[in-house]
Tab-separated table of C-alpha atoms in Angstrom:
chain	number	residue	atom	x	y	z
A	1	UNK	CA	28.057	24.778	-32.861
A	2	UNK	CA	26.742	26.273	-29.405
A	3	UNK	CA	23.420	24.802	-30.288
A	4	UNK	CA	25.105	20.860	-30.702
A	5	UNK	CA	26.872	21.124	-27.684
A	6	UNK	CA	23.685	22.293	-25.687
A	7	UNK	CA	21.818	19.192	-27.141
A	8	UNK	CA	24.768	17.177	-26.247
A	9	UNK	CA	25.338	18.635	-22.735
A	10	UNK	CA	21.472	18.297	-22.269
A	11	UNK	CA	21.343	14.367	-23.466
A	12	UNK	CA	24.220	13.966	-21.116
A	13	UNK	CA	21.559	15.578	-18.466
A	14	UNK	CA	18.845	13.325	-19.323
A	15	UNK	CA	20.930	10.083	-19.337
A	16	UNK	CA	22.655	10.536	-15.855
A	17	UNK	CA	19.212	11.384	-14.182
A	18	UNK	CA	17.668	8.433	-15.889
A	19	UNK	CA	20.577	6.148	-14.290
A	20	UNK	CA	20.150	7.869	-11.427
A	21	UNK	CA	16.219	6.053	-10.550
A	22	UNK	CA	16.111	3.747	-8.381
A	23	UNK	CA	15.178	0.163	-9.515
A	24	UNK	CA	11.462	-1.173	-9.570
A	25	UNK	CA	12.310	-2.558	-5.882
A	26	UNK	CA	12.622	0.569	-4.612
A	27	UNK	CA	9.099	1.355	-5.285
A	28	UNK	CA	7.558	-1.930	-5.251
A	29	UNK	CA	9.361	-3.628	-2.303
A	30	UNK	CA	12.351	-5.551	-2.283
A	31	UNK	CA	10.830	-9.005	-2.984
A	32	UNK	CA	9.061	-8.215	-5.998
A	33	UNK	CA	10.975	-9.737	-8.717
A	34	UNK	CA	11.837	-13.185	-5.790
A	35	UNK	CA	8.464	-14.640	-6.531
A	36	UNK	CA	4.749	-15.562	-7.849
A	37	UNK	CA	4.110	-11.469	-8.783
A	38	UNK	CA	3.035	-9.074	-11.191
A	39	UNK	CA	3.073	-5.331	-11.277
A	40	UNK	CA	0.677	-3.210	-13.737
A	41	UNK	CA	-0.259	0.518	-13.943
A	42	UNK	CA	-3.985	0.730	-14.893
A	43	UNK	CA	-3.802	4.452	-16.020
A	44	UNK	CA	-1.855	4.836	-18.991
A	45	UNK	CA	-1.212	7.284	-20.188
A	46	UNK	CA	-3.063	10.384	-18.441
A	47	UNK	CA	-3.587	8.642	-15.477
A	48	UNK	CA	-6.334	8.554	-13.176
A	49	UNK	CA	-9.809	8.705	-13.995
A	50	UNK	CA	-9.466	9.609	-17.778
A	51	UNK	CA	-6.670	6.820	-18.704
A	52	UNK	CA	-7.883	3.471	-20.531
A	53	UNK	CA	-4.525	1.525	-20.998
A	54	UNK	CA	-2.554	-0.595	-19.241
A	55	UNK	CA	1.162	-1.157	-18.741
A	56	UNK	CA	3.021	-4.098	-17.730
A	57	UNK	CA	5.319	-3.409	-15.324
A	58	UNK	CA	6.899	-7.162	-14.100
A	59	UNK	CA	5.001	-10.229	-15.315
A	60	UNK	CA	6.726	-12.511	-13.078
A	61	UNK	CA	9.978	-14.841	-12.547
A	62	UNK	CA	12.656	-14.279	-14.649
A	63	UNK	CA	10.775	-11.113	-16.237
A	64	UNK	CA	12.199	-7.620	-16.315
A	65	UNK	CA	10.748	-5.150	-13.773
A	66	UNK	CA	10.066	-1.626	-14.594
A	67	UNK	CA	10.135	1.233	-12.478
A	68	UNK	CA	7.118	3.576	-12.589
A	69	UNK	CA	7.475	6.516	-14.939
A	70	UNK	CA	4.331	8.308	-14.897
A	71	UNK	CA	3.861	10.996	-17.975
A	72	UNK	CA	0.922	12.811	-16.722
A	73	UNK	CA	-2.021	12.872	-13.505
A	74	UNK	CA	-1.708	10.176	-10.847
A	75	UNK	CA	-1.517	6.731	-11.686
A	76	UNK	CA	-2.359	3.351	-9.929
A	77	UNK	CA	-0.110	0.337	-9.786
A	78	UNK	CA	-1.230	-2.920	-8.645
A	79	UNK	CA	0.957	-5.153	-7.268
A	80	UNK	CA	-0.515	-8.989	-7.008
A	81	UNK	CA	1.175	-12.048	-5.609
A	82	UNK	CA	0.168	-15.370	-6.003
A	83	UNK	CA	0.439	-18.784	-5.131
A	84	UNK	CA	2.167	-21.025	-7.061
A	85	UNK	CA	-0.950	-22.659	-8.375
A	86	UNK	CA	-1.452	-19.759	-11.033
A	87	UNK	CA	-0.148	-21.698	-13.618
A	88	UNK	CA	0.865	-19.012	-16.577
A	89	UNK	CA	3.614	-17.776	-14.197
A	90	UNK	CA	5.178	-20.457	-13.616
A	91	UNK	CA	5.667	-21.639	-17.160
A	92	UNK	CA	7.174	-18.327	-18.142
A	93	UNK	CA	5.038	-17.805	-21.160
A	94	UNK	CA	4.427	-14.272	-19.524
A	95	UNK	CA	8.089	-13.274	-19.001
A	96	UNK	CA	8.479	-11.260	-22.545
A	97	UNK	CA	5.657	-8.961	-21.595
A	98	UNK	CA	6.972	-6.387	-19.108
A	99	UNK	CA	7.678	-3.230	-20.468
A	100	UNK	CA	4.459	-3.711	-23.146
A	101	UNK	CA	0.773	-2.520	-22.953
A	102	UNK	CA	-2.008	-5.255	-21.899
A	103	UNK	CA	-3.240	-5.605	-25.583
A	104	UNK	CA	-4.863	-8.758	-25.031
A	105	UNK	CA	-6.581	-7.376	-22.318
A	106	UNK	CA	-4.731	-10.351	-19.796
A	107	UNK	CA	-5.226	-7.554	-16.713
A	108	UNK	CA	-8.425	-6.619	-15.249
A	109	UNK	CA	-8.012	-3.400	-15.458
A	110	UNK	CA	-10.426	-2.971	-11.673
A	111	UNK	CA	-7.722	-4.749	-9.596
A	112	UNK	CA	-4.627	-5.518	-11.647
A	113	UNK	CA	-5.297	-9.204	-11.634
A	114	UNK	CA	-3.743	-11.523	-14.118
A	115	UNK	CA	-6.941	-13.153	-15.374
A	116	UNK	CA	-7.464	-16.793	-14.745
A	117	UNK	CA	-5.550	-16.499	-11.396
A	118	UNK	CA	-8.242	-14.645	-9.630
A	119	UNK	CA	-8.458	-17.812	-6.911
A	120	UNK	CA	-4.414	-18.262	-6.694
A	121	UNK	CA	-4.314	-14.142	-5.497
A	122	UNK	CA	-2.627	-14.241	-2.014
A	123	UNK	CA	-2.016	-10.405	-1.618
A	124	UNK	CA	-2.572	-7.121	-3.121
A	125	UNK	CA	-1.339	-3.990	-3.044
A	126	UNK	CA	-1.754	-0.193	-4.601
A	127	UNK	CA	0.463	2.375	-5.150
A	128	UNK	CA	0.023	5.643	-6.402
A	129	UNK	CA	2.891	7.713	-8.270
A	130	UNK	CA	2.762	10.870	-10.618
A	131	UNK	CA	5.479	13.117	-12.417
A	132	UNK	CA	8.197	13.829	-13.027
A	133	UNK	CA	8.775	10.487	-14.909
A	134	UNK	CA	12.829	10.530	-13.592
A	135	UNK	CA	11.967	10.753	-10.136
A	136	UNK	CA	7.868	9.935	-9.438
A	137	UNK	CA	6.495	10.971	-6.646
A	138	UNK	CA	3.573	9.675	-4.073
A	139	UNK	CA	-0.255	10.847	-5.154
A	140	UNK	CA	-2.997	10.264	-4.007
A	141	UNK	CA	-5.359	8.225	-6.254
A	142	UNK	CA	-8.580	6.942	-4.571
């Protein structure tokens, strides 16, 4: 009986600190989720150098947005905007992706780029978190 209510006192733990993280603005910027973007972390899951997936974090309007949760090591998150001329944005066919790996390889993995909108890129930025996955913190990942 002790033992149940310690699992139950410690999933109680776990879910309040989980509601607790701030939303994916918080660490991407306020406008992220207002416009032509997409957010990616390049290092999954061990982060940087030895990682060699990637995770969608927001694919765009009307697509969920992910805070970062890094397992393990430092990893990089691109955030891209784009004009409105990168067309699979705007036709939502990309909105269903966030919160799934880049299996069909749709990232480059160098810059976080959604590929085919390399010439509608209007800004791009990198930011660097680590553990603990509740609560990630700045790294430094050059």
């Amino acid at each position: 009986l002790i033992g149940l209510v310690t699992l139950l006192l410690l999933k109680i733990n776990v879910d309040a600190t989980l509601s607790d993280k701030p939303p994916c603005t918080f660490y991407f910027g306020q406008d992220v989720t207002k416009s032509y973007t997409t957010v990616v972390d390049v290092d999954v899951p061990n982060g940087f150098p030895t990682a060699n997936l990637t995770f969608i974090h927001h694919s765009g309007p009307g697509s969920e947005c992910l805070s970062p949760a890094p397992p393990k090591g430092c990893h990089r998150y691109y955030r891209v905007d784009y004009t409105e001329d990168c067309k699979p944005l705007g036709d939502g066919s990309l909105v269903d992706l966030a919160g799934n790996i880049d299996s069909q390889g749709i990232f480059d993995r160098a810059s976080g780029v959604l590929k085919g909108c390399e010439t509608s890129v209007k800004n791009f930025q990198k930011y660097c978190f680590g553990p603990p996955t509740d609560s990630p913190e700045q790294c430094a990942c050059e």
